[in-house]
Short mmCIF file of C-alpha atoms in Angstrom, two decimals:
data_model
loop_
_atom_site.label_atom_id
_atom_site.label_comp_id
_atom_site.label_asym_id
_atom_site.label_seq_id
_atom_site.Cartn_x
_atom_site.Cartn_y
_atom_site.Cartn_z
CA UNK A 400 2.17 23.95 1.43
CA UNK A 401 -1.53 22.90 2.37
CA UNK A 402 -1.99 23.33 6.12
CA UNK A 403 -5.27 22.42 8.03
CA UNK A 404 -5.47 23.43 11.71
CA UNK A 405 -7.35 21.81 14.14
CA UNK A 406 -8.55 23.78 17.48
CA UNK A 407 -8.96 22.45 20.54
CA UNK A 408 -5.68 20.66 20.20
CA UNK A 409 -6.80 18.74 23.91
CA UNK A 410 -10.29 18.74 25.17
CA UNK A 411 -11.31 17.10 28.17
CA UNK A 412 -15.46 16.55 29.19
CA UNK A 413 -17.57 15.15 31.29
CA UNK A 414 -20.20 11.83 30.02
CA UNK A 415 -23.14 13.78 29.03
CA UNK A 416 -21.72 17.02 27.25
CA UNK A 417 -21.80 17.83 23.96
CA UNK A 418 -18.64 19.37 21.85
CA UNK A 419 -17.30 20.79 18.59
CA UNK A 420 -14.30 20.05 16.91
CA UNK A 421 -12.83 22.15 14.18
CA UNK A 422 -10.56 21.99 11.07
CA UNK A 423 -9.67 24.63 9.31
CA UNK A 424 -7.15 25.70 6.63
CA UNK A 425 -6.83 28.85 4.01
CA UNK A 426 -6.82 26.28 1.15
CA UNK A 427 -9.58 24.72 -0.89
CA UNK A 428 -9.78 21.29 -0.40
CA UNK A 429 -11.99 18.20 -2.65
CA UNK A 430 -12.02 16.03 0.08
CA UNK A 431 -11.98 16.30 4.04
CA UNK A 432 -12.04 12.90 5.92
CA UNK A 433 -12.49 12.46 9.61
CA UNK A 434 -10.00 9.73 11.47
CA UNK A 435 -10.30 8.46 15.16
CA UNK A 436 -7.60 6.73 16.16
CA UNK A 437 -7.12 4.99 19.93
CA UNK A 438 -4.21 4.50 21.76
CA UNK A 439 -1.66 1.76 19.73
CA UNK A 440 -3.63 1.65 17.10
CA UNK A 441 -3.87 3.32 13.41
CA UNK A 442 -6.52 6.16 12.84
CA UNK A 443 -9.76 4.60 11.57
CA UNK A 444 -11.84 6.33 9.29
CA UNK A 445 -14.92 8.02 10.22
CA UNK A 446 -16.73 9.88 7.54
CA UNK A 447 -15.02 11.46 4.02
CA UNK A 448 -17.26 15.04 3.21
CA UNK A 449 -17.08 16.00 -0.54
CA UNK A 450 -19.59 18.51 -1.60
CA UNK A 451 -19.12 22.63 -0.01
CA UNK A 452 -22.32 22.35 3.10
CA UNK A 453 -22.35 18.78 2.88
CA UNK A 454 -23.73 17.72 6.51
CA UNK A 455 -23.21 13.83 7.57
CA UNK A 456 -24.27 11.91 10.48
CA UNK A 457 -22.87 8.51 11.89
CA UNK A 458 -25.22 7.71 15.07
CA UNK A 459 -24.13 10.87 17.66
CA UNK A 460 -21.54 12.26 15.65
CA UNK A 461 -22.94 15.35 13.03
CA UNK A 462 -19.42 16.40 10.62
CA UNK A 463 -19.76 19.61 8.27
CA UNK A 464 -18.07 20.79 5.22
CA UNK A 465 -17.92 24.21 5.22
CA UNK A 466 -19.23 26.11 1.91
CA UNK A 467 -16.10 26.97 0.40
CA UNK A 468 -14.71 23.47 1.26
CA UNK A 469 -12.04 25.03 3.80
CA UNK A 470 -12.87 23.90 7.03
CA UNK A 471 -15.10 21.54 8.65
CA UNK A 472 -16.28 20.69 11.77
CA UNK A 473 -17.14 17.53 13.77
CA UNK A 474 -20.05 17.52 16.62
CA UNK A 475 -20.57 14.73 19.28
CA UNK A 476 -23.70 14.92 21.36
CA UNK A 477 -23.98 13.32 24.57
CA UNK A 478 -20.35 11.97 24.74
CA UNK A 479 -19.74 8.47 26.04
CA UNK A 480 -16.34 7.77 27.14
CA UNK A 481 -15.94 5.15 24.13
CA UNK A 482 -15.64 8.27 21.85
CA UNK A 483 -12.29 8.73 23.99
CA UNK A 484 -9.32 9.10 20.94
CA UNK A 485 -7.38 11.47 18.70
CA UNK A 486 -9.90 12.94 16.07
CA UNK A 487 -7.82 13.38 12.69
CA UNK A 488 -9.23 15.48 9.68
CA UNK A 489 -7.20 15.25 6.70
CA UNK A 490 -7.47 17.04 3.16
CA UNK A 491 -7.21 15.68 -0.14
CA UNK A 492 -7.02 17.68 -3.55
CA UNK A 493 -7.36 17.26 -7.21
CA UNK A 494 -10.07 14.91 -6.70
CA UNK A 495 -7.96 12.39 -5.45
CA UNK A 496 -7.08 11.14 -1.63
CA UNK A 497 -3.58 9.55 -2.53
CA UNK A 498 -1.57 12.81 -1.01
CA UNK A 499 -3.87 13.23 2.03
CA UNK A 500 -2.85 16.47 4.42
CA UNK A 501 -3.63 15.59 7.87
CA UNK A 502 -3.87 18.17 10.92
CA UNK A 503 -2.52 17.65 14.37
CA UNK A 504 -5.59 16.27 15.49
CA UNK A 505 -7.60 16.95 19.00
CA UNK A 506 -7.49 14.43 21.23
CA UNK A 507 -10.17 13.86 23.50
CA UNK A 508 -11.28 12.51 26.75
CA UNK A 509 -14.63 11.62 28.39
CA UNK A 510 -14.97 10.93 31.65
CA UNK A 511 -17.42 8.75 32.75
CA UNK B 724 -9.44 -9.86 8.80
CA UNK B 725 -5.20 -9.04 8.89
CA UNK B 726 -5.73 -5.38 6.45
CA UNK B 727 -2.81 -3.51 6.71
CA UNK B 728 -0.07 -5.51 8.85
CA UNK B 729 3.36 -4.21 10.22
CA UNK B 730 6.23 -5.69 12.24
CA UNK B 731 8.18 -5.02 13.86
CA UNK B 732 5.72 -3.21 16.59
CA UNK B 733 8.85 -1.71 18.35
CA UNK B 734 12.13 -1.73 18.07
CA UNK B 735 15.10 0.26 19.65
CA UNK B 736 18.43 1.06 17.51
CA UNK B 737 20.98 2.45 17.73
CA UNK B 738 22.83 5.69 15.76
CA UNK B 739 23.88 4.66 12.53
CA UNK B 740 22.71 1.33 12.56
CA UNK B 741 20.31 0.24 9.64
CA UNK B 742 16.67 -1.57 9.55
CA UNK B 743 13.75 -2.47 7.14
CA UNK B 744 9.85 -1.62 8.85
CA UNK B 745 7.64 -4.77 6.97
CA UNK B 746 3.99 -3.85 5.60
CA UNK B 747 1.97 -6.20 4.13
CA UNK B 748 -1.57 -5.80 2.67
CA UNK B 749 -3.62 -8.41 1.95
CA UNK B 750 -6.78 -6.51 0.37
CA UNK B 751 -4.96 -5.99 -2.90
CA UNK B 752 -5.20 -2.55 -2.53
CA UNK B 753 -3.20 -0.69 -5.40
CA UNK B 754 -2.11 2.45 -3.23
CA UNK B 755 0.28 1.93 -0.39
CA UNK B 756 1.81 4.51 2.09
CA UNK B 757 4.35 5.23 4.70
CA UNK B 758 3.92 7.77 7.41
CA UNK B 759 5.27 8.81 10.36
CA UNK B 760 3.43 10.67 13.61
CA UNK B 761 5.76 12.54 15.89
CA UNK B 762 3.17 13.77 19.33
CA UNK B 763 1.69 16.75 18.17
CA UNK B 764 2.23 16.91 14.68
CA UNK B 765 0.17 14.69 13.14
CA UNK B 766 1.00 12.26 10.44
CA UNK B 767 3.57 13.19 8.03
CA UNK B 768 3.87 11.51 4.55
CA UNK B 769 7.27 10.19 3.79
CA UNK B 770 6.77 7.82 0.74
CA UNK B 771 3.71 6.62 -1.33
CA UNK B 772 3.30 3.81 -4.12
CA UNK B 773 0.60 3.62 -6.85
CA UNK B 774 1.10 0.51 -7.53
CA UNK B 775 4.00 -2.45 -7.60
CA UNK B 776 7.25 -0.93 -9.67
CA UNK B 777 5.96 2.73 -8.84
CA UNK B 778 7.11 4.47 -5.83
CA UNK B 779 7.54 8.44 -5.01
CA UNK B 780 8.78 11.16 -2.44
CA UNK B 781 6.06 12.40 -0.01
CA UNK B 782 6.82 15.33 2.35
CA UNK B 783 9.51 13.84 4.50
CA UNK B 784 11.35 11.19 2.13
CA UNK B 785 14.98 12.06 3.61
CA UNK B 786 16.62 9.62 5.20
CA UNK B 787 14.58 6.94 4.24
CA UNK B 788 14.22 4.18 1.17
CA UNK B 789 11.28 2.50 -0.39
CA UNK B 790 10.33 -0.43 -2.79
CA UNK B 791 7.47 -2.36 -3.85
CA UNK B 792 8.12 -5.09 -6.01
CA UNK B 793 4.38 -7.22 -5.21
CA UNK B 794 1.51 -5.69 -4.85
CA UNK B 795 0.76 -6.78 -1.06
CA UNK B 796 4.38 -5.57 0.30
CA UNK B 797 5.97 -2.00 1.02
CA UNK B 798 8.93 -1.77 3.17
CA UNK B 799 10.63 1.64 4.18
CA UNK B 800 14.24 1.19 4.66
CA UNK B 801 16.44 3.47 7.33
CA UNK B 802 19.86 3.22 6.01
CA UNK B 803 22.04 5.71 8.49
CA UNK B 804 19.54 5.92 12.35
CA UNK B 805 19.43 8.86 13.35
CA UNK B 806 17.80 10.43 16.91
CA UNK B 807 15.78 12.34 14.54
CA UNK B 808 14.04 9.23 13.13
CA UNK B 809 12.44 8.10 16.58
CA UNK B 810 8.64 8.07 15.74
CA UNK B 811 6.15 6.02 15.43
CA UNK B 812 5.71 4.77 11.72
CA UNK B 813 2.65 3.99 10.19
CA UNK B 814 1.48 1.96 6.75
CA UNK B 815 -1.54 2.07 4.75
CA UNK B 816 -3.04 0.96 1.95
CA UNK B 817 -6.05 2.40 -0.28
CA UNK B 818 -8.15 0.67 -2.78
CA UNK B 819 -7.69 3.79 -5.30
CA UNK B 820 -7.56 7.39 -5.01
CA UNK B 821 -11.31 8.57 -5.43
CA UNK B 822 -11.76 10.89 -2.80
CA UNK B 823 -14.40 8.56 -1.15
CA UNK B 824 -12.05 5.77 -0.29
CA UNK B 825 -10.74 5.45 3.02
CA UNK B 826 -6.75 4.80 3.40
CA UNK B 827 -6.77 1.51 5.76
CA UNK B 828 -3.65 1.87 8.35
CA UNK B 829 -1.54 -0.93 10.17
CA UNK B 830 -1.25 -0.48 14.02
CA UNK B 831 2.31 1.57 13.75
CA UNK B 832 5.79 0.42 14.19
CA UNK B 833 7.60 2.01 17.58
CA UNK B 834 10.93 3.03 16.29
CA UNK B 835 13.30 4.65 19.00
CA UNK B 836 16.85 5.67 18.00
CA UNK B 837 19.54 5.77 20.85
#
């Protein structure tokens, strides 16, 4: 069974700060998305990383692949509290997302 | 823009009874899924369909039933309630499974079991 961890599991800032999140796992994954999802609502997606080192970057948020393609890691910079949620990653294999393994998730919370 | 819609949005049975959670697509995606996210555990797969006719086990299938006989509809069946099925159940659809598509999800379906 695939596992992928994610550490903090609750994280808690003040508007202005920057953070990491991390998701890691002892398997090799193809795929790694990133999910936000709010309060009564679905997770949305946020980014899908594919290649080992890949680096993306939607507006404030940087997210990582790691080389081997077994972790990755998602930075905010300068949080607002509309980045407020629970940040998903979730691993696909063979190439294909249709079996997705999902971590706990951190959930976080900016106060203004 | 409806996506991925489910209904009931909550719903309270009780032990034993029986219910059907709707999900409807209406992007005409080919993949469909059911999950469920207990706090702290993230999502857990319990059934996934490829396409209409097609449907198989995901991690947590027990206790639960699936069919999908169009492509825009995917209900998951509880036959027997039991406390351990209180969750909050979620469906979503994908357009394929390249690793670059997103999986679009409903808004969840508040299922408590008394």
């Amino acid at each position: 069974t695939q596992l992928l961890e994610q550490s903090p599991q609750f994280l808690s800032i003040q508007e202005g700060e920057n953070l990491t999140v991390y998701c890691n796992s002892s398997s090799v994954f193809s795929s790694l998305q990133w999910y936000r999802q709010e309060p009564g609502e679905g997770p949305v997606l946020l980014v899908t990383v594919v290649t080992g080192g890949e680096v993306k970057k939607l507006k404030r948020l940087t997210f990582q692949f790691g080389d081997a393609r077994k972790d990755s890691s998602l930075h905010i910079t300068a949080a607002q509290p509309g980045d407020t949620g629970l940040y998903l990653c979730a691993g696909g294999t063979g190439g294909s997302n249709y079996k997705l393994t999902f971590g706990k998730g951190t959930l976080l919370t900016v106060n203004p | 823009n409806a996506g991925v819609t489910q209904t009931p949005k909550f719903r309270i049975l009780k032990i034993g009874q029986s219910m059907t959670l709707q999900c409807t697509q209406d992007m005409n995606h080919n993949y469909m899924y059911w999950y469920r996210q207990d706090p702290g555990m993230g999502l857990k797969l319990i059934y996934y369909s490829v396409g209409a006719g097609i449907t198989d086990k995901g991690e947590v299938p027990n206790g639960y039933n699936v069919s999908r006989s169009t492509t825009e509809d995917f209900p998951l069946r509880l036959e027997l309630a039991a406390p351990s099925q209180t969750s909050v159940y979620f469906c979503a659809s994908s357009r394929n499974s390249d690793s670059n598509q997103p999986q679009h999800f409903g808004d969840g379906t508040r299922l408590s079991i008394l």
